[in-house]
CSV table of C-alpha atoms in Angstrom, one decimal:
chain,number,residue,atom,x,y,z
A,7,MET,CA,11.2,-26.7,-18.9
A,8,ASN,CA,14.0,-25.1,-16.8
A,9,PHE,CA,13.3,-24.3,-13.1
A,10,GLU,CA,15.2,-22.4,-10.5
A,11,VAL,CA,14.0,-24.4,-7.5
A,12,TRP,CA,14.4,-23.6,-3.8
A,13,PRO,CA,17.1,-25.8,-2.4
A,14,GLU,CA,15.0,-26.4,0.6
A,15,ALA,CA,12.3,-27.9,-1.6
A,16,VAL,CA,14.7,-30.4,-3.1
A,17,GLU,CA,16.1,-31.3,0.3
A,18,LEU,CA,12.7,-31.9,1.7
A,19,GLY,CA,11.8,-34.0,-1.4
A,20,ARG,CA,14.8,-36.2,-0.8
A,21,LEU,CA,13.8,-36.7,2.9
A,22,PHE,CA,10.3,-37.8,1.9
A,23,ALA,CA,11.6,-40.1,-1.0
A,24,ALA,CA,14.0,-41.8,1.4
A,25,GLN,CA,10.9,-42.9,3.4
A,26,GLY,CA,9.1,-44.0,0.2
A,27,TYR,CA,6.7,-41.0,0.1
A,28,GLU,CA,5.8,-38.8,-2.8
A,29,LEU,CA,6.2,-35.0,-2.4
A,30,ALA,CA,5.3,-32.2,-4.8
A,31,LEU,CA,5.5,-28.4,-4.7
A,32,VAL,CA,2.0,-27.1,-5.6
A,33,GLY,CA,-0.2,-24.0,-6.1
A,34,GLY,CA,1.0,-20.5,-5.7
A,35,PRO,CA,4.8,-21.2,-5.4
A,36,VAL,CA,4.8,-23.1,-8.7
A,37,ARG,CA,2.8,-20.3,-10.4
A,38,ASP,CA,5.1,-17.7,-9.0
A,39,MET,CA,8.1,-19.7,-10.1
A,40,LEU,CA,6.9,-19.6,-13.7
A,41,LEU,CA,6.2,-15.9,-13.3
A,42,HIS,CA,9.7,-15.4,-11.9
A,43,ARG,CA,8.3,-14.0,-8.7
A,44,THR,CA,9.9,-14.8,-5.3
A,45,SER,CA,8.1,-16.7,-2.6
A,46,HIS,CA,9.3,-17.6,0.9
A,47,ASP,CA,6.2,-19.7,1.8
A,48,LEU,CA,6.2,-23.1,0.1
A,49,ASP,CA,3.1,-25.4,-0.2
A,50,PHE,CA,3.5,-29.1,-0.8
A,51,CYS,CA,1.3,-32.1,-1.0
A,52,THR,CA,2.3,-35.7,-0.3
A,53,SER,CA,1.1,-39.3,-0.4
A,54,ALA,CA,2.0,-39.6,3.3
A,55,ARG,CA,-0.4,-39.2,6.1
A,56,PRO,CA,0.3,-36.5,8.8
A,57,GLU,CA,1.4,-39.0,11.4
A,58,GLN,CA,3.8,-40.5,8.8
A,59,PHE,CA,5.5,-37.3,7.7
A,60,GLU,CA,5.5,-35.4,11.0
A,61,PRO,CA,8.9,-36.8,12.1
A,62,ILE,CA,10.4,-35.7,8.7
A,63,LEU,CA,9.0,-32.2,9.0
A,64,ARG,CA,10.0,-31.8,12.6
A,65,ARG,CA,13.6,-32.8,11.7
A,66,TRP,CA,13.7,-30.5,8.7
A,67,GLY,CA,12.1,-27.5,10.4
A,68,ARG,CA,14.7,-26.9,13.1
A,69,ASP,CA,13.5,-23.4,13.7
A,70,GLY,CA,9.7,-24.0,14.1
A,71,PHE,CA,6.9,-26.5,13.7
A,72,TRP,CA,3.1,-26.1,13.9
A,73,ASP,CA,0.1,-28.4,13.5
A,74,MET,CA,-3.0,-26.1,13.6
A,75,GLY,CA,-4.1,-27.6,10.3
A,76,ARG,CA,-3.8,-31.3,11.5
A,77,LYS,CA,-7.5,-32.0,11.1
A,78,PHE,CA,-7.2,-30.9,7.5
A,79,GLY,CA,-4.1,-33.1,6.9
A,80,THR,CA,-1.7,-30.1,7.1
A,81,LEU,CA,1.5,-29.6,9.1
A,82,GLY,CA,4.0,-26.7,8.9
A,83,ALA,CA,7.6,-26.0,9.6
A,84,MET,CA,10.1,-23.1,9.3
A,85,ARG,CA,13.8,-22.8,8.8
A,86,ARG,CA,16.1,-19.7,8.8
A,87,ARG,CA,18.7,-19.4,6.2
A,88,ASP,CA,22.2,-18.2,6.9
A,89,ASP,CA,21.3,-14.7,5.6
A,90,GLY,CA,18.5,-14.5,8.2
A,91,THR,CA,15.5,-15.0,5.8
A,92,GLU,CA,12.9,-17.5,6.7
A,93,VAL,CA,11.5,-20.3,4.6
A,94,GLN,CA,8.1,-21.6,5.7
A,95,VAL,CA,6.6,-24.8,4.4
A,96,GLU,CA,3.2,-26.4,4.7
A,97,VAL,CA,2.7,-30.0,3.7
A,98,THR,CA,-0.8,-31.5,3.1
A,99,THR,CA,-1.8,-35.1,2.4
A,100,TYR,CA,-3.4,-35.6,-1.0
A,101,ARG,CA,-6.9,-34.5,-0.7
A,102,SER,CA,-10.2,-35.5,-2.3
A,103,ASP,CA,-12.7,-33.1,-0.6
A,104,VAL,CA,-16.5,-33.5,-0.4
A,105,TYR,CA,-18.4,-30.3,0.2
A,106,ASP,CA,-21.7,-29.8,2.1
A,107,PRO,CA,-23.8,-27.6,-0.3
A,108,ASP,CA,-24.9,-25.4,2.7
A,109,SER,CA,-21.3,-24.8,3.9
A,110,ARG,CA,-18.0,-23.9,2.3
A,111,LYS,CA,-16.1,-26.1,4.8
A,112,PRO,CA,-15.1,-29.4,3.1
A,113,GLU,CA,-15.3,-32.8,4.7
A,114,VAL,CA,-11.7,-33.9,4.4
A,115,ASN,CA,-11.1,-37.1,2.6
A,116,TYR,CA,-7.6,-38.2,1.8
A,117,GLY,CA,-6.8,-38.9,-1.8
A,118,ASP,CA,-4.4,-41.2,-3.4
A,119,SER,CA,-2.9,-39.3,-6.3
A,120,LEU,CA,-1.3,-35.9,-7.1
A,121,GLU,CA,-3.5,-35.4,-10.2
A,122,GLY,CA,-6.6,-36.0,-8.1
A,123,ASP,CA,-5.4,-33.4,-5.6
A,124,LEU,CA,-4.8,-30.9,-8.3
A,125,SER,CA,-8.3,-31.3,-9.7
A,126,ARG,CA,-9.8,-29.9,-6.5
A,127,ARG,CA,-7.9,-26.6,-6.7
A,128,ASP,CA,-9.5,-23.3,-7.6
A,129,PHE,CA,-7.9,-22.4,-10.9
A,130,THR,CA,-5.7,-24.1,-13.5
A,131,VAL,CA,-2.8,-21.6,-12.8
A,132,ASN,CA,-2.9,-22.9,-9.2
A,133,ALA,CA,-3.3,-26.6,-10.3
A,134,MET,CA,0.3,-27.1,-11.4
A,135,ALA,CA,2.9,-29.1,-9.4
A,136,LEU,CA,6.6,-29.9,-9.4
A,137,ARG,CA,7.5,-33.3,-8.0
A,138,VAL,CA,10.6,-33.1,-5.8
A,139,PRO,CA,13.4,-34.1,-5.7
A,140,GLU,CA,13.1,-35.3,-9.4
A,141,LEU,CA,11.8,-31.9,-10.7
A,142,GLU,CA,9.0,-33.4,-12.8
A,143,PHE,CA,6.5,-30.7,-13.9
A,144,VAL,CA,2.9,-31.8,-13.6
A,145,ASP,CA,0.2,-29.8,-15.4
A,146,PRO,CA,-2.9,-31.9,-16.1
A,147,PHE,CA,-5.2,-29.0,-16.8
A,148,GLY,CA,-3.2,-26.7,-19.0
A,149,GLY,CA,-2.3,-24.2,-16.2
A,150,ALA,CA,1.0,-23.1,-17.9
A,151,ASN,CA,-0.8,-22.2,-21.1
A,152,ASP,CA,-3.5,-20.3,-19.1
A,153,LEU,CA,-0.7,-18.6,-17.2
A,154,ALA,CA,1.0,-17.5,-20.4
A,155,LYS,CA,-2.3,-16.1,-21.7
A,156,GLY,CA,-3.2,-14.4,-18.4
A,157,VAL,CA,-6.5,-16.4,-18.1
A,158,LEU,CA,-8.3,-17.6,-15.0
A,159,ARG,CA,-10.1,-20.9,-15.6
A,160,THR,CA,-11.3,-23.7,-13.2
A,161,PRO,CA,-9.8,-27.2,-13.6
A,162,VAL,CA,-13.3,-28.7,-13.5
A,163,ASP,CA,-16.7,-27.3,-14.6
A,164,PRO,CA,-16.8,-23.8,-13.1
A,165,ARG,CA,-20.3,-24.3,-11.7
A,166,GLN,CA,-19.2,-27.4,-9.9
A,167,SER,CA,-16.1,-25.6,-8.6
A,168,PHE,CA,-18.1,-22.6,-7.3
A,169,ASP,CA,-20.8,-24.7,-5.9
A,170,ASP,CA,-18.3,-26.7,-4.0
A,171,ASP,CA,-16.5,-23.6,-2.6
A,172,PRO,CA,-18.2,-20.2,-3.4
A,173,LEU,CA,-15.2,-18.3,-2.0
A,174,ARG,CA,-13.4,-19.2,-5.2
A,175,MET,CA,-15.5,-16.6,-6.9
A,176,MET,CA,-14.0,-13.9,-4.7
A,177,ARG,CA,-10.6,-15.4,-5.3
A,178,ALA,CA,-11.1,-14.9,-9.1
A,179,VAL,CA,-11.6,-11.2,-8.8
A,180,ARG,CA,-8.8,-11.0,-6.4
A,181,PHE,CA,-6.4,-12.6,-8.9
A,182,VAL,CA,-7.6,-10.1,-11.5
A,183,ALA,CA,-6.1,-7.5,-9.2
A,184,GLN,CA,-3.0,-9.4,-8.1
A,185,LEU,CA,-2.0,-11.0,-11.3
A,186,GLY,CA,-3.6,-8.7,-13.9
A,187,PHE,CA,-5.4,-11.7,-15.4
A,188,ARG,CA,-8.8,-11.9,-17.1
A,189,ILE,CA,-11.6,-14.3,-16.1
A,190,GLU,CA,-12.3,-16.9,-18.9
A,191,PRO,CA,-15.9,-16.3,-20.4
A,192,ALA,CA,-17.5,-19.6,-19.1
A,193,THR,CA,-15.9,-19.0,-15.7
A,194,ALA,CA,-17.2,-15.4,-15.6
A,195,GLU,CA,-20.6,-16.5,-16.7
A,196,ALA,CA,-20.8,-19.1,-13.9
A,197,ILE,CA,-19.8,-16.4,-11.3
A,198,SER,CA,-22.5,-14.1,-12.5
A,199,ASP,CA,-25.1,-16.8,-12.4
A,200,MET,CA,-24.0,-18.0,-8.9
A,201,VAL,CA,-23.3,-14.8,-7.0
A,202,GLU,CA,-26.0,-15.6,-4.4
A,203,ARG,CA,-23.9,-18.6,-3.3
A,204,ILE,CA,-21.4,-16.2,-1.8
A,205,GLY,CA,-23.9,-15.6,1.0
A,206,ILE,CA,-22.9,-18.8,2.8
A,207,VAL,CA,-19.3,-17.6,3.1
A,208,SER,CA,-18.3,-15.9,6.4
A,209,ALA,CA,-17.9,-12.2,6.5
A,210,GLU,CA,-14.3,-12.7,7.7
A,211,ARG,CA,-13.4,-14.7,4.6
A,212,VAL,CA,-14.9,-12.2,2.3
A,213,ARG,CA,-13.2,-9.4,4.1
A,214,ASP,CA,-9.8,-11.1,3.7
A,215,GLU,CA,-10.3,-11.5,0.0
A,216,LEU,CA,-11.3,-7.8,-0.3
A,217,THR,CA,-8.3,-6.8,1.7
A,218,LYS,CA,-5.9,-8.7,-0.5
A,219,LEU,CA,-7.6,-7.3,-3.6
A,220,LEU,CA,-7.3,-3.7,-2.3
A,221,LEU,CA,-3.6,-4.2,-1.3
A,222,SER,CA,-2.7,-5.5,-4.7
A,223,ASP,CA,-0.9,-3.7,-7.5
A,224,ARG,CA,-4.1,-3.3,-9.5
A,225,PRO,CA,-6.9,-2.6,-7.0
A,226,ARG,CA,-9.0,-0.7,-9.5
A,227,ALA,CA,-9.1,-3.7,-11.9
A,228,GLY,CA,-10.2,-5.9,-9.0
A,229,VAL,CA,-13.0,-3.5,-7.9
A,230,GLU,CA,-14.2,-3.3,-11.4
A,231,ALA,CA,-14.2,-7.1,-11.8
A,232,LEU,CA,-16.1,-7.3,-8.4
A,233,VAL,CA,-18.8,-5.0,-9.7
A,234,GLU,CA,-19.0,-6.5,-13.2
A,235,SER,CA,-19.3,-10.0,-11.9
A,236,GLY,CA,-22.3,-9.0,-9.6
A,237,LEU,CA,-20.5,-10.1,-6.5
A,238,ALA,CA,-20.3,-6.6,-5.3
A,239,ASP,CA,-24.1,-6.5,-5.2
A,240,ILE,CA,-24.0,-9.0,-2.4
A,241,VAL,CA,-20.8,-8.3,-0.5
A,242,PHE,CA,-20.4,-4.5,-1.0
A,243,PRO,CA,-23.6,-3.1,-2.5
A,244,GLU,CA,-22.6,0.5,-1.9
A,245,ILE,CA,-20.0,0.4,-4.6
A,246,PRO,CA,-22.2,-0.7,-7.6
A,247,ALA,CA,-24.8,1.8,-6.3
A,248,LEU,CA,-22.4,4.5,-7.4
A,249,GLN,CA,-23.3,3.8,-11.0
A,250,LEU,CA,-25.8,6.5,-11.0
A,251,GLU,CA,-27.7,7.4,-14.1
A,252,ILE,CA,-26.2,10.6,-15.5
A,253,ASP,CA,-28.7,13.3,-16.1
A,254,GLU,CA,-29.4,14.3,-19.7
A,255,HIS,CA,-27.4,17.5,-19.4
A,256,HIS,CA,-24.4,15.8,-17.7
A,257,ARG,CA,-24.5,18.1,-14.7
A,258,HIS,CA,-22.7,15.5,-12.6
A,259,LYS,CA,-20.0,13.0,-13.2
A,260,ASP,CA,-20.3,9.2,-13.3
A,261,VAL,CA,-19.7,8.7,-9.6
A,262,PHE,CA,-18.4,5.1,-10.0
A,263,GLU,CA,-15.9,6.1,-12.7
A,264,HIS,CA,-14.9,9.1,-10.6
A,265,THR,CA,-14.3,6.8,-7.7
A,266,MET,CA,-12.1,4.5,-9.7
A,267,ILE,CA,-10.0,7.5,-10.8
A,268,VAL,CA,-9.8,8.6,-7.1
A,269,LEU,CA,-8.6,5.1,-6.2
A,270,ASP,CA,-5.9,5.2,-8.8
A,271,ARG,CA,-4.8,8.7,-7.7
A,272,ALA,CA,-4.8,7.8,-4.0
A,273,VAL,CA,-2.5,4.8,-4.7
A,274,ALA,CA,-0.2,7.0,-6.7
A,275,LEU,CA,0.1,9.4,-3.7
A,276,GLU,CA,1.2,6.7,-1.3
A,277,THR,CA,4.8,6.9,-0.2
A,278,GLY,CA,7.8,4.7,0.2
A,279,PRO,CA,8.4,2.8,3.4
A,280,ASP,CA,9.9,5.8,5.2
A,281,GLY,CA,7.2,8.2,4.1
A,282,PRO,CA,4.0,9.2,6.0
A,283,VAL,CA,1.7,6.9,4.1
A,284,PRO,CA,3.7,3.8,3.1
A,285,ALA,CA,2.3,1.8,0.2
A,286,PRO,CA,0.1,-0.2,0.1
A,287,ASP,CA,-2.2,1.5,2.6
A,288,LEU,CA,-5.5,-0.2,3.3
A,289,THR,CA,-7.1,2.7,5.2
A,290,LEU,CA,-6.5,5.2,2.3
A,291,ARG,CA,-7.6,2.8,-0.4
A,292,LEU,CA,-10.8,1.9,1.5
A,293,ALA,CA,-11.5,5.6,2.0
A,294,ALA,CA,-10.9,6.2,-1.7
A,295,ILE,CA,-13.6,3.7,-2.8
A,296,MET,CA,-16.0,4.8,-0.1
A,297,HIS,CA,-15.6,8.6,0.0
A,298,ASP,CA,-18.7,9.2,-2.2
A,299,ILE,CA,-21.0,6.3,-1.2
A,300,GLY,CA,-23.3,8.8,0.4
A,301,LYS,CA,-24.1,10.4,-3.0
A,302,PRO,CA,-26.9,8.0,-4.1
A,303,LYS,CA,-28.9,8.7,-1.0
A,304,THR,CA,-28.4,12.4,-1.1
A,305,ARG,CA,-28.8,13.2,-4.8
A,306,ARG,CA,-31.3,15.9,-5.5
A,307,PHE,CA,-32.3,17.6,-8.8
A,308,GLU,CA,-32.4,21.3,-8.0
A,309,PRO,CA,-34.3,24.1,-9.9
A,310,GLY,CA,-32.5,25.0,-13.1
A,311,GLY,CA,-31.3,21.5,-13.7
A,312,LYS,CA,-28.5,21.4,-11.2
A,313,VAL,CA,-27.7,18.3,-9.2
A,314,SER,CA,-26.7,18.4,-5.5
A,315,PHE,CA,-25.4,15.9,-3.0
A,316,HIS,CA,-25.7,17.9,0.2
A,317,HIS,CA,-24.3,16.2,3.3
A,318,HIS,CA,-23.1,13.2,1.4
A,319,ASP,CA,-19.9,13.2,3.5
A,320,ALA,CA,-21.8,12.7,6.8
A,321,VAL,CA,-24.2,10.2,5.2
A,322,GLY,CA,-21.3,8.4,3.6
A,323,ALA,CA,-19.5,8.1,6.9
A,324,LYS,CA,-22.5,6.4,8.5
A,325,LEU,CA,-22.8,4.0,5.6
A,326,THR,CA,-19.1,3.3,5.7
A,327,ARG,CA,-19.2,2.4,9.4
A,328,LYS,CA,-22.1,0.1,8.8
A,329,ARG,CA,-20.6,-1.7,5.8
A,330,LEU,CA,-17.1,-2.2,7.4
A,331,ARG,CA,-18.6,-3.5,10.6
A,332,ALA,CA,-20.7,-5.9,8.6
A,333,LEU,CA,-17.5,-7.2,7.0
A,334,HIS,CA,-15.9,-7.5,10.4
A,335,PHE,CA,-13.0,-5.1,9.8
A,336,ASP,CA,-10.9,-4.2,12.8
A,337,HIS,CA,-12.5,-1.3,14.7
A,338,HIS,CA,-9.5,0.9,14.1
A,339,ILE,CA,-10.0,0.5,10.4
A,340,VAL,CA,-13.7,1.2,10.8
A,341,ASP,CA,-13.1,4.3,12.8
A,342,ASP,CA,-10.3,5.7,10.6
A,343,VAL,CA,-12.0,5.1,7.2
A,344,SER,CA,-15.3,6.5,8.4
A,345,GLU,CA,-13.6,9.6,9.7
A,346,LEU,CA,-11.8,10.1,6.4
A,347,VAL,CA,-15.1,9.9,4.5
A,348,ASN,CA,-16.6,12.3,7.0
A,349,LEU,CA,-13.8,14.8,6.5
A,350,HIS,CA,-13.1,14.5,2.8
A,351,LEU,CA,-14.8,17.8,1.9
A,352,ARG,CA,-13.3,19.7,4.8
A,353,PHE,CA,-10.5,21.4,2.8
A,354,HIS,CA,-12.6,22.7,0.0
A,355,GLY,CA,-13.5,25.9,1.9
A,356,TYR,CA,-9.8,26.8,1.9
A,357,VAL,CA,-9.7,27.2,-1.9
A,358,ASP,CA,-12.4,29.9,-1.8
A,359,GLU,CA,-10.9,31.8,1.1
A,360,PRO,CA,-7.6,30.9,2.9
A,361,TRP,CA,-8.1,30.0,6.5
A,362,THR,CA,-7.0,31.8,9.6
A,363,ASP,CA,-4.3,30.1,11.7
A,364,SER,CA,-7.1,29.1,14.0
A,365,ALA,CA,-8.9,27.2,11.2
A,366,VAL,CA,-5.7,25.5,10.2
A,367,ARG,CA,-5.1,24.3,13.7
A,368,ARG,CA,-8.7,23.0,13.8
A,369,TYR,CA,-8.2,21.1,10.6
A,370,VAL,CA,-5.0,19.4,11.9
A,371,LYS,CA,-6.5,18.8,15.3
A,372,ASP,CA,-9.7,17.2,13.8
A,373,ALA,CA,-7.7,15.1,11.3
A,374,GLY,CA,-5.4,13.9,14.1
A,375,HIS,CA,-3.3,10.9,13.0
A,376,LEU,CA,-5.2,10.8,9.7
A,377,TYR,CA,-3.8,14.2,8.6
A,378,GLU,CA,-1.5,12.8,5.9
A,379,ARG,CA,-4.1,10.4,4.6
A,380,LEU,CA,-6.8,13.1,4.6
A,381,ASN,CA,-4.6,15.4,2.5
A,382,ARG,CA,-3.9,12.6,0.0
A,383,LEU,CA,-7.5,11.6,-0.2
A,384,THR,CA,-8.4,15.3,-0.8
A,385,ARG,CA,-5.8,15.6,-3.6
A,386,ALA,CA,-7.0,12.4,-5.2
A,387,ASP,CA,-10.6,13.6,-5.1
A,388,ALA,CA,-9.8,16.7,-7.1
A,389,THR,CA,-10.4,15.1,-10.6
A,390,THR,CA,-11.6,18.2,-12.5
A,391,GLN,CA,-10.6,18.4,-16.1
A,392,ASN,CA,-10.4,22.2,-15.9
A,393,ARG,CA,-6.6,22.8,-15.7
A,394,ARG,CA,-7.0,26.2,-14.1
A,395,LYS,CA,-9.2,24.9,-11.4
A,396,ALA,CA,-6.9,21.9,-10.8
A,397,MET,CA,-3.8,24.2,-10.5
A,398,VAL,CA,-5.7,26.6,-8.1
A,399,PHE,CA,-6.7,23.6,-5.9
A,400,SER,CA,-3.2,22.1,-5.9
A,401,SER,CA,-1.6,25.4,-5.1
A,402,ALA,CA,-4.0,26.0,-2.2
A,403,MET,CA,-3.3,22.5,-0.8
A,404,ASP,CA,0.5,23.2,-1.1
A,405,GLU,CA,0.0,26.5,0.7
A,406,MET,CA,-2.0,25.0,3.5
A,407,GLU,CA,0.5,22.2,4.1
A,408,GLN,CA,3.3,24.7,4.2
A,409,ARG,CA,1.4,26.8,6.8
A,410,VAL,CA,1.0,23.6,8.9
A,411,ARG,CA,4.7,23.0,8.7
A,412,ASP,CA,5.4,26.6,9.8
A,413,LEU,CA,2.9,26.4,12.7
A,414,LYS,CA,4.4,23.1,13.8
A,415,GLU,CA,7.8,24.8,14.2
A,416,LYS,CA,6.2,27.1,16.7
A,417,GLU,CA,3.9,24.7,18.6
A,418,ASP,CA,3.3,21.0,19.1
A,419,PHE,CA,0.1,20.2,17.2
A,420,GLU,CA,0.2,16.6,18.5
A,421,ALA,CA,-0.3,17.8,22.0
A,422,ILE,CA,-2.7,20.7,21.7
A,423,ARG,CA,-4.3,21.1,25.1
A,424,PRO,CA,-5.9,24.0,27.0
A,425,ASP,CA,-3.3,26.1,28.8
A,426,VAL,CA,-5.1,25.1,32.1
A,427,ASP,CA,-6.1,21.5,32.8
A,428,GLY,CA,-9.1,20.1,34.6
A,429,ASN,CA,-7.7,20.1,38.1
A,430,GLU,CA,-6.6,23.7,37.8
A,431,ILE,CA,-10.1,24.7,36.4
A,432,MET,CA,-11.8,23.2,39.5
A,433,GLU,CA,-9.3,25.0,41.8
A,434,LEU,CA,-9.6,28.4,40.1
A,435,LEU,CA,-13.3,28.3,39.8
A,436,GLY,CA,-13.9,26.6,43.1
A,437,ILE,CA,-16.2,23.9,41.6
A,438,GLU,CA,-16.5,20.2,42.1
A,439,PRO,CA,-16.1,17.5,39.3
A,440,GLY,CA,-19.1,17.7,37.0
A,441,PRO,CA,-20.5,18.9,33.6
A,442,MET,CA,-19.3,22.5,34.3
A,443,VAL,CA,-15.7,21.3,34.3
A,444,GLY,CA,-16.2,19.8,30.9
A,445,ARG,CA,-17.7,23.0,29.5
A,446,ALA,CA,-14.9,25.1,30.9
A,447,TYR,CA,-12.3,22.7,29.4
A,448,ARG,CA,-13.9,22.8,26.0
A,449,HIS,CA,-14.0,26.6,26.1
A,450,MET,CA,-10.3,26.8,26.9
A,451,LEU,CA,-9.5,24.3,24.2
A,452,GLU,CA,-11.4,26.4,21.7
A,453,TYR,CA,-9.5,29.5,23.0
A,454,ARG,CA,-6.2,27.6,22.5
A,455,LEU,CA,-7.1,26.7,18.9
A,456,ASP,CA,-8.1,30.3,18.2
A,457,HIS,CA,-5.2,32.0,19.7
A,458,GLY,CA,-2.4,29.5,19.8
A,459,PRO,CA,-0.2,29.1,22.9
A,460,VAL,CA,-0.6,32.0,25.4
A,461,ASP,CA,1.0,32.9,28.7
A,462,HIS,CA,-0.5,31.1,31.7
A,463,ASP,CA,-1.8,34.4,33.2
A,464,VAL,CA,-3.6,35.2,30.0
A,465,ALA,CA,-5.3,31.8,29.9
A,466,VAL,CA,-6.3,32.1,33.6
A,467,ALA,CA,-7.8,35.6,32.9
A,468,GLU,CA,-9.8,34.2,29.9
A,469,LEU,CA,-11.1,31.3,32.1
A,470,MET,CA,-12.3,33.8,34.7
A,471,ARG,CA,-13.8,36.1,32.1
A,472,TRP,CA,-15.7,33.2,30.5
A,473,TYR,CA,-17.0,31.9,33.9
A,474,GLY,CA,-18.0,35.4,35.0
A,475,SER,CA,-20.0,35.8,31.8
A,476,LEU,CA,-22.1,32.7,32.7
A,477,GLU,CA,-23.1,34.2,36.0
A,478,ASP,CA,-24.2,37.5,34.5
């Protein structure tokens, strides 16, 4: 088997061999090497203990060294190449972990062989190694064969593997999304039978796996695998809840299938690195899978056989906030995704009757920094099979976006403020700080949105008119 191996890996292998220690490249870098994918982060395991190989790693890593993983037998280092790219390496002593059944944190025991270390890894495609500097390929569990077939299988009995570390079940569905692989039947069955074990895994670790899944090239495949496995029932129950029973007259779409289509379409609408929504965009992708999660709670069968989902946008926004907080997402993500869900139906009124300039300003003002994402979510959500309706909707969105561009040439949407500020309001009205100042400010903001920028004298006259009307 021919390999194009990182020269840094060979050099490090020679340094370890000179001291009588074994060193092997392991895990993802070996898998990616066989898939002809690039990697700048290299993982190694070694027969040496951390205190033995620390001097070697410090000498090699002239541009950086870290030891946060020392208690797990792991040290890291970094080197910059002449072209400015960085190569980061982490080296771990051979491991033979023992897991507490009530925790996913292993008790670290050092092992004495490479094969033993590989046996404790999550999947066979990650249980391959390349000894350096001799470049001997080590594959005791048939990982290369599984890689060629696109199969995810555990090196040991899957029930033992997932019992030892339940997070591996989440990693399985994540690899479906990242690598396009399928989960081998016995492994899939074990996941389905053991989904409750995911409950001992911290919300942060689950969130990190979900994030990697959604930012992959195939997020839809990952979400579908998450639901099919039963894991979503535990970690993200709002998603499988979208699999509503379709009424006998098919008066509404399969909401889960619709959501998967919206996810695909939203991904396709992301832009290049210089565009307004660079791919991959976690906020947009989360909003796509959550935009309709309010539907199960709001579904009503109306007279005449129609089905309604009134206020599913507002209900969905609340459910979104609750779920993302439970998964410990950053508060900016929580706020932004919840607001996109809340606003995702906002544009639909424009199709029936084009808005005034005032309504366009309000749409842009309310969307704020989410404007570009909201438009993409709205476009992605228009999944009608009726070509005429689809063309009308797309044309209306094109028209609205052009009107926004035209208005922005005349005024600064990013800085829409009343034409009189709070201090001037107090001075003109002769009032002290308090609720009335806030009421006056809000009125003048509404006036600004309705009329656009006006002369200062006109704004002052409107303020005085409004205040006088309160006294009458």
